[in-house]
């Protein structure tokens, strides 16, 4: 089952979900993925995301396994890419589904959508696995900077929402958290792409605020 990819029943696992629209145009975004039974998956995209729209029209996706903060960063916030769109060279054909996969992922879980519900602001998208493959990874040491950078990316996506909703106080609270992670990243991983991710996030937030 899905346990061998690191799924813990009921826990939210973070992946980059790649999808395509009706014309085959690829997209990818970080999404929390859960599995209660270690056979089927649930993705909970906000109704206003391209990911949700694509899941509805093309009924499939690839759940890409990665711990690379840079991939989370460029897929969460498309505007940081040249021309504001993800480069096509990021994507590859999948084995069984028409959604693309991410070339640089460490593993791929290809899924078909079997049920969609809308609850509040989110779609509840139930998926069945049609193909899965993961690289065997050598043992790797833990760097706090990598996880701090990914946490900062998710906070930044929420800053954007908060500002859009006029919730300046929440935006400032989240920016404070990102600055905490920036200080941590600078202490443990100065000069790395982790620091570049956080600097990029703080610059974006400055721009959003105008
Ligand atoms: C680690 C992480 C987890 C996320 N999980 C979700 C999620 O479960 N649902 C969601 O709608 N957005 C989630 N987001 C935010 C989306 O990735 C973000 O809004 C993105 O811009 C959506 O892109 P899209 O419109 O191309 O689908 C997450 C972001 C990060 C960094």
PDB file of N, CA, C and O and ligand atoms in Angstrom, residues 12-15 17 19 27-33 43-54 72-73 75-78 86 121-123 149-158 160-161, ligand 1:
ATOM      1  N   UNK A  12      -1.535  14.431   7.427  1.00  0.00           N
ATOM      2  CA  UNK A  12      -1.435  15.209   6.198  1.00  0.00           C
ATOM      3  C   UNK A  12      -0.002  15.121   5.686  1.00  0.00           C
ATOM      4  O   UNK A  12       0.942  15.473   6.395  1.00  0.00           O
ATOM      5  N   UNK A  13       0.150  14.616   4.476  1.00  0.00           N
ATOM      6  CA  UNK A  13       1.454  14.495   3.839  1.00  0.00           C
ATOM      7  C   UNK A  13       1.519  15.562   2.741  1.00  0.00           C
ATOM      8  O   UNK A  13       0.529  15.786   2.046  1.00  0.00           O
ATOM      9  N   UNK A  14       2.666  16.215   2.597  1.00  0.00           N
ATOM     10  CA  UNK A  14       2.743  17.305   1.623  1.00  0.00           C
ATOM     11  C   UNK A  14       3.401  16.816   0.337  1.00  0.00           C
ATOM     12  O   UNK A  14       4.453  16.172   0.370  1.00  0.00           O
ATOM     13  N   UNK A  15       2.760  17.121  -0.779  1.00  0.00           N
ATOM     14  CA  UNK A  15       3.282  16.698  -2.080  1.00  0.00           C
ATOM     15  C   UNK A  15       3.098  17.845  -3.063  1.00  0.00           C
ATOM     16  O   UNK A  15       2.431  18.832  -2.759  1.00  0.00           O
ATOM     17  N   UNK A  17       1.295  18.387  -6.467  1.00  0.00           N
ATOM     18  CA  UNK A  17       0.315  17.690  -7.300  1.00  0.00           C
ATOM     19  C   UNK A  17       0.330  18.303  -8.697  1.00  0.00           C
ATOM     20  O   UNK A  17       0.110  19.510  -8.856  1.00  0.00           O
ATOM     21  N   UNK A  19      -1.173  18.420 -12.605  1.00  0.00           N
ATOM     22  CA  UNK A  19      -2.442  18.184 -13.308  1.00  0.00           C
ATOM     23  C   UNK A  19      -2.335  18.821 -14.693  1.00  0.00           C
ATOM     24  O   UNK A  19      -1.346  19.487 -15.001  1.00  0.00           O
ATOM     25  N   UNK A  27       0.167  21.907 -15.050  1.00  0.00           N
ATOM     26  CA  UNK A  27       0.202  22.769 -13.863  1.00  0.00           C
ATOM     27  C   UNK A  27       0.694  21.920 -12.696  1.00  0.00           C
ATOM     28  O   UNK A  27       0.617  20.687 -12.739  1.00  0.00           O
ATOM     29  N   UNK A  28       1.206  22.596 -11.668  1.00  0.00           N
ATOM     30  CA  UNK A  28       1.603  21.879 -10.454  1.00  0.00           C
ATOM     31  C   UNK A  28       1.484  22.815  -9.273  1.00  0.00           C
ATOM     32  O   UNK A  28       1.713  24.024  -9.410  1.00  0.00           O
ATOM     33  N   UNK A  29       1.112  22.273  -8.124  1.00  0.00           N
ATOM     34  CA  UNK A  29       1.007  23.068  -6.897  1.00  0.00           C
ATOM     35  C   UNK A  29       1.158  22.147  -5.689  1.00  0.00           C
ATOM     36  O   UNK A  29       0.707  20.999  -5.725  1.00  0.00           O
ATOM     37  N   UNK A  30       1.783  22.656  -4.626  1.00  0.00           N
ATOM     38  CA  UNK A  30       1.850  21.864  -3.397  1.00  0.00           C
ATOM     39  C   UNK A  30       0.451  21.698  -2.809  1.00  0.00           C
ATOM     40  O   UNK A  30      -0.327  22.652  -2.790  1.00  0.00           O
ATOM     41  N   UNK A  31       0.155  20.500  -2.363  1.00  0.00           N
ATOM     42  CA  UNK A  31      -1.144  20.217  -1.748  1.00  0.00           C
ATOM     43  C   UNK A  31      -0.937  19.190  -0.646  1.00  0.00           C
ATOM     44  O   UNK A  31      -0.141  18.253  -0.798  1.00  0.00           O
ATOM     45  N   UNK A  32      -1.689  19.334   0.427  1.00  0.00           N
ATOM     46  CA  UNK A  32      -1.707  18.304   1.451  1.00  0.00           C
ATOM     47  C   UNK A  32      -2.506  17.111   0.940  1.00  0.00           C
ATOM     48  O   UNK A  32      -3.543  17.277   0.308  1.00  0.00           O
ATOM     49  N   UNK A  33      -1.999  15.919   1.186  1.00  0.00           N
ATOM     50  CA  UNK A  33      -2.649  14.694   0.715  1.00  0.00           C
ATOM     51  C   UNK A  33      -2.809  13.768   1.921  1.00  0.00           C
ATOM     52  O   UNK A  33      -1.883  13.621   2.716  1.00  0.00           O
ATOM     53  N   UNK A  43      -7.224  14.673  -1.747  1.00  0.00           N
ATOM     54  CA  UNK A  43      -6.586  15.971  -1.965  1.00  0.00           C
ATOM     55  C   UNK A  43      -7.652  17.019  -1.676  1.00  0.00           C
ATOM     56  O   UNK A  43      -8.821  16.826  -2.037  1.00  0.00           O
ATOM     57  N   UNK A  44      -7.269  18.120  -1.015  1.00  0.00           N
ATOM     58  CA  UNK A  44      -8.262  19.142  -0.644  1.00  0.00           C
ATOM     59  C   UNK A  44      -7.900  20.516  -1.198  1.00  0.00           C
ATOM     60  O   UNK A  44      -7.545  21.423  -0.449  1.00  0.00           O
ATOM     61  N   UNK A  45      -8.006  20.682  -2.494  1.00  0.00           N
ATOM     62  CA  UNK A  45      -7.668  21.984  -3.078  1.00  0.00           C
ATOM     63  C   UNK A  45      -8.771  23.012  -2.826  1.00  0.00           C
ATOM     64  O   UNK A  45      -9.957  22.667  -2.809  1.00  0.00           O
ATOM     65  N   UNK A  46      -8.375  24.252  -2.603  1.00  0.00           N
ATOM     66  CA  UNK A  46      -9.372  25.324  -2.566  1.00  0.00           C
ATOM     67  C   UNK A  46     -10.067  25.392  -3.920  1.00  0.00           C
ATOM     68  O   UNK A  46      -9.471  25.099  -4.961  1.00  0.00           O
ATOM     69  N   UNK A  47     -11.361  25.772  -3.867  1.00  0.00           N
ATOM     70  CA  UNK A  47     -12.167  25.783  -5.092  1.00  0.00           C
ATOM     71  C   UNK A  47     -11.612  26.736  -6.142  1.00  0.00           C
ATOM     72  O   UNK A  47     -11.813  26.541  -7.334  1.00  0.00           O
ATOM     73  N   UNK A  48     -10.879  27.772  -5.685  1.00  0.00           N
ATOM     74  CA  UNK A  48     -10.384  28.765  -6.654  1.00  0.00           C
ATOM     75  C   UNK A  48      -9.008  28.422  -7.231  1.00  0.00           C
ATOM     76  O   UNK A  48      -8.418  29.234  -7.927  1.00  0.00           O
ATOM     77  N   UNK A  49      -8.496  27.222  -6.964  1.00  0.00           N
ATOM     78  CA  UNK A  49      -7.175  26.879  -7.508  1.00  0.00           C
ATOM     79  C   UNK A  49      -7.300  26.252  -8.897  1.00  0.00           C
ATOM     80  O   UNK A  49      -8.312  25.632  -9.237  1.00  0.00           O
ATOM     81  N   UNK A  50      -6.237  26.416  -9.669  1.00  0.00           N
ATOM     82  CA  UNK A  50      -6.162  25.749 -10.973  1.00  0.00           C
ATOM     83  C   UNK A  50      -6.149  24.236 -10.775  1.00  0.00           C
ATOM     84  O   UNK A  50      -6.738  23.486 -11.564  1.00  0.00           O
ATOM     85  N   UNK A  51      -5.501  23.787  -9.713  1.00  0.00           N
ATOM     86  CA  UNK A  51      -5.455  22.346  -9.442  1.00  0.00           C
ATOM     87  C   UNK A  51      -6.867  21.766  -9.339  1.00  0.00           C
ATOM     88  O   UNK A  51      -7.161  20.720  -9.921  1.00  0.00           O
ATOM     89  N   UNK A  52      -7.748  22.467  -8.619  1.00  0.00           N
ATOM     90  CA  UNK A  52      -9.115  21.956  -8.469  1.00  0.00           C
ATOM     91  C   UNK A  52      -9.828  21.905  -9.818  1.00  0.00           C
ATOM     92  O   UNK A  52     -10.448  20.904 -10.175  1.00  0.00           O
ATOM     93  N   UNK A  53      -9.695  22.993 -10.556  1.00  0.00           N
ATOM     94  CA  UNK A  53     -10.332  23.065 -11.869  1.00  0.00           C
ATOM     95  C   UNK A  53      -9.839  21.909 -12.760  1.00  0.00           C
ATOM     96  O   UNK A  53     -10.625  21.220 -13.403  1.00  0.00           O
ATOM     97  N   UNK A  54      -8.523  21.704 -12.759  1.00  0.00           N
ATOM     98  CA  UNK A  54      -7.956  20.642 -13.596  1.00  0.00           C
ATOM     99  C   UNK A  54      -8.401  19.252 -13.145  1.00  0.00           C
ATOM    100  O   UNK A  54      -8.678  18.383 -13.978  1.00  0.00           O
ATOM    101  N   UNK A  72       8.687  23.372  -4.073  1.00  0.00           N
ATOM    102  CA  UNK A  72       7.495  23.870  -3.374  1.00  0.00           C
ATOM    103  C   UNK A  72       7.298  25.361  -3.672  1.00  0.00           C
ATOM    104  O   UNK A  72       6.183  25.818  -3.924  1.00  0.00           O
ATOM    105  N   UNK A  73       8.401  26.095  -3.654  1.00  0.00           N
ATOM    106  CA  UNK A  73       8.367  27.548  -3.847  1.00  0.00           C
ATOM    107  C   UNK A  73       7.847  27.921  -5.240  1.00  0.00           C
ATOM    108  O   UNK A  73       6.895  28.690  -5.377  1.00  0.00           O
ATOM    109  N   UNK A  75       6.249  26.161  -7.433  1.00  0.00           N
ATOM    110  CA  UNK A  75       4.920  25.653  -7.798  1.00  0.00           C
ATOM    111  C   UNK A  75       3.812  26.296  -6.961  1.00  0.00           C
ATOM    112  O   UNK A  75       2.684  26.413  -7.413  1.00  0.00           O
ATOM    113  N   UNK A  76       4.152  26.739  -5.750  1.00  0.00           N
ATOM    114  CA  UNK A  76       3.137  27.388  -4.905  1.00  0.00           C
ATOM    115  C   UNK A  76       2.861  28.805  -5.396  1.00  0.00           C
ATOM    116  O   UNK A  76       1.729  29.283  -5.316  1.00  0.00           O
ATOM    117  N   UNK A  77       3.907  29.479  -5.869  1.00  0.00           N
ATOM    118  CA  UNK A  77       3.799  30.905  -6.211  1.00  0.00           C
ATOM    119  C   UNK A  77       4.282  31.090  -7.642  1.00  0.00           C
ATOM    120  O   UNK A  77       5.439  31.425  -7.888  1.00  0.00           O
ATOM    121  N   UNK A  78       3.374  30.860  -8.591  1.00  0.00           N
ATOM    122  CA  UNK A  78       3.764  30.828 -10.009  1.00  0.00           C
ATOM    123  C   UNK A  78       4.444  32.121 -10.441  1.00  0.00           C
ATOM    124  O   UNK A  78       5.265  32.136 -11.348  1.00  0.00           O
ATOM    125  N   UNK A  86       5.098  28.331 -14.880  1.00  0.00           N
ATOM    126  CA  UNK A  86       6.057  27.244 -14.655  1.00  0.00           C
ATOM    127  C   UNK A  86       6.692  26.843 -15.983  1.00  0.00           C
ATOM    128  O   UNK A  86       5.983  26.652 -16.970  1.00  0.00           O
ATOM    129  N   UNK A 121     -14.920  26.082   1.350  1.00  0.00           N
ATOM    130  CA  UNK A 121     -14.122  26.669   0.272  1.00  0.00           C
ATOM    131  C   UNK A 121     -13.256  25.644  -0.449  1.00  0.00           C
ATOM    132  O   UNK A 121     -12.442  25.992  -1.296  1.00  0.00           O
ATOM    133  N   UNK A 122     -13.382  24.368  -0.046  1.00  0.00           N
ATOM    134  CA  UNK A 122     -12.476  23.368  -0.616  1.00  0.00           C
ATOM    135  C   UNK A 122     -13.202  22.288  -1.387  1.00  0.00           C
ATOM    136  O   UNK A 122     -14.343  21.952  -1.086  1.00  0.00           O
ATOM    137  N   UNK A 123     -12.512  21.716  -2.353  1.00  0.00           N
ATOM    138  CA  UNK A 123     -12.961  20.487  -2.974  1.00  0.00           C
ATOM    139  C   UNK A 123     -12.382  19.328  -2.176  1.00  0.00           C
ATOM    140  O   UNK A 123     -11.258  19.413  -1.677  1.00  0.00           O
ATOM    141  N   UNK A 149      12.205  26.338   5.229  1.00  0.00           N
ATOM    142  CA  UNK A 149      11.888  26.989   3.951  1.00  0.00           C
ATOM    143  C   UNK A 149      10.511  26.542   3.454  1.00  0.00           C
ATOM    144  O   UNK A 149       9.713  27.360   2.985  1.00  0.00           O
ATOM    145  N   UNK A 150      10.197  25.255   3.561  1.00  0.00           N
ATOM    146  CA  UNK A 150       8.892  24.772   3.097  1.00  0.00           C
ATOM    147  C   UNK A 150       7.773  25.350   3.971  1.00  0.00           C
ATOM    148  O   UNK A 150       6.730  25.773   3.471  1.00  0.00           O
ATOM    149  N   UNK A 151       7.985  25.404   5.281  1.00  0.00           N
ATOM    150  CA  UNK A 151       6.988  26.029   6.165  1.00  0.00           C
ATOM    151  C   UNK A 151       6.760  27.489   5.771  1.00  0.00           C
ATOM    152  O   UNK A 151       5.627  27.976   5.763  1.00  0.00           O
ATOM    153  N   UNK A 152       7.855  28.169   5.435  1.00  0.00           N
ATOM    154  CA  UNK A 152       7.727  29.579   5.057  1.00  0.00           C
ATOM    155  C   UNK A 152       6.923  29.723   3.762  1.00  0.00           C
ATOM    156  O   UNK A 152       6.136  30.659   3.619  1.00  0.00           O
ATOM    157  N   UNK A 153       7.094  28.779   2.822  1.00  0.00           N
ATOM    158  CA  UNK A 153       6.333  28.854   1.564  1.00  0.00           C
ATOM    159  C   UNK A 153       4.835  28.738   1.848  1.00  0.00           C
ATOM    160  O   UNK A 153       4.026  29.509   1.328  1.00  0.00           O
ATOM    161  N   UNK A 154       4.462  27.802   2.703  1.00  0.00           N
ATOM    162  CA  UNK A 154       3.025  27.650   2.976  1.00  0.00           C
ATOM    163  C   UNK A 154       2.484  28.891   3.683  1.00  0.00           C
ATOM    164  O   UNK A 154       1.391  29.372   3.372  1.00  0.00           O
ATOM    165  N   UNK A 155       3.261  29.463   4.590  1.00  0.00           N
ATOM    166  CA  UNK A 155       2.809  30.704   5.238  1.00  0.00           C
ATOM    167  C   UNK A 155       2.638  31.817   4.209  1.00  0.00           C
ATOM    168  O   UNK A 155       1.695  32.599   4.284  1.00  0.00           O
ATOM    169  N   UNK A 156       3.556  31.871   3.242  1.00  0.00           N
ATOM    170  CA  UNK A 156       3.478  32.940   2.233  1.00  0.00           C
ATOM    171  C   UNK A 156       2.203  32.811   1.397  1.00  0.00           C
ATOM    172  O   UNK A 156       1.566  33.812   1.071  1.00  0.00           O
ATOM    173  N   UNK A 157       1.807  31.565   1.054  1.00  0.00           N
ATOM    174  CA  UNK A 157       0.562  31.419   0.281  1.00  0.00           C
ATOM    175  C   UNK A 157      -0.619  31.934   1.111  1.00  0.00           C
ATOM    176  O   UNK A 157      -1.589  32.450   0.572  1.00  0.00           O
ATOM    177  N   UNK A 158      -0.509  31.818   2.434  1.00  0.00           N
ATOM    178  CA  UNK A 158      -1.599  32.305   3.293  1.00  0.00           C
ATOM    179  C   UNK A 158      -1.556  33.819   3.475  1.00  0.00           C
ATOM    180  O   UNK A 158      -2.596  34.446   3.685  1.00  0.00           O
ATOM    181  N   UNK A 160      -0.812  35.795   1.099  1.00  0.00           N
ATOM    182  CA  UNK A 160      -1.467  36.260  -0.122  1.00  0.00           C
ATOM    183  C   UNK A 160      -2.989  36.256   0.059  1.00  0.00           C
ATOM    184  O   UNK A 160      -3.666  37.227  -0.263  1.00  0.00           O
ATOM    185  N   UNK A 161      -3.506  35.137   0.584  1.00  0.00           N
ATOM    186  CA  UNK A 161      -4.950  35.035   0.845  1.00  0.00           C
ATOM    187  C   UNK A 161      -5.412  36.102   1.824  1.00  0.00           C
ATOM    188  O   UNK A 161      -6.441  36.743   1.623  1.00  0.00           O
TER     189      UNK A 161
HETATM  190  C1  LIG B   1       3.220  22.681   1.763  1.00  0.00           C
HETATM  191  C2  LIG B   1       2.012  23.319   1.120  1.00  0.00           C
HETATM  192  C3  LIG B   1       0.774  22.694   1.222  1.00  0.00           C
HETATM  193  C4  LIG B   1      -0.367  23.236   0.619  1.00  0.00           C
HETATM  194  N1  LIG B   1      -1.563  22.563   0.712  1.00  0.00           N
HETATM  195  C5  LIG B   1      -2.650  23.053   0.069  1.00  0.00           C
HETATM  196  C6  LIG B   1      -3.889  22.335   0.075  1.00  0.00           C
HETATM  197  O1  LIG B   1      -4.014  21.256   0.670  1.00  0.00           O
HETATM  198  N2  LIG B   1      -4.938  22.867  -0.606  1.00  0.00           N
HETATM  199  C7  LIG B   1      -4.831  24.057  -1.293  1.00  0.00           C
HETATM  200  O2  LIG B   1      -5.803  24.482  -1.925  1.00  0.00           O
HETATM  201  N3  LIG B   1      -3.675  24.760  -1.297  1.00  0.00           N
HETATM  202  C8  LIG B   1      -2.583  24.282  -0.653  1.00  0.00           C
HETATM  203  N4  LIG B   1      -1.406  24.989  -0.688  1.00  0.00           N
HETATM  204  C9  LIG B   1      -1.368  26.290  -1.408  1.00  0.00           C
HETATM  205  C10 LIG B   1      -1.344  26.099  -2.909  1.00  0.00           C
HETATM  206  O3  LIG B   1      -0.221  25.332  -3.289  1.00  0.00           O
HETATM  207  C11 LIG B   1      -1.276  27.472  -3.607  1.00  0.00           C
HETATM  208  O4  LIG B   1      -2.453  28.187  -3.344  1.00  0.00           O
HETATM  209  C12 LIG B   1      -1.081  27.379  -5.110  1.00  0.00           C
HETATM  210  O5  LIG B   1      -0.855  28.678  -5.628  1.00  0.00           O
HETATM  211  C13 LIG B   1      -2.255  26.783  -5.862  1.00  0.00           C
HETATM  212  O6  LIG B   1      -1.865  26.703  -7.225  1.00  0.00           O
HETATM  213  P1  LIG B   1      -2.860  26.390  -8.420  1.00  0.00           P
HETATM  214  O7  LIG B   1      -3.855  27.532  -8.508  1.00  0.00           O
HETATM  215  O8  LIG B   1      -1.968  26.327  -9.628  1.00  0.00           O
HETATM  216  O9  LIG B   1      -3.538  25.089  -8.142  1.00  0.00           O
HETATM  217  C14 LIG B   1      -0.262  24.466  -0.083  1.00  0.00           C
HETATM  218  C15 LIG B   1       0.983  25.101  -0.180  1.00  0.00           C
HETATM  219  C16 LIG B   1       2.115  24.550   0.415  1.00  0.00           C
HETATM  220  C17 LIG B   1       3.441  25.249   0.281  1.00  0.00           C
END
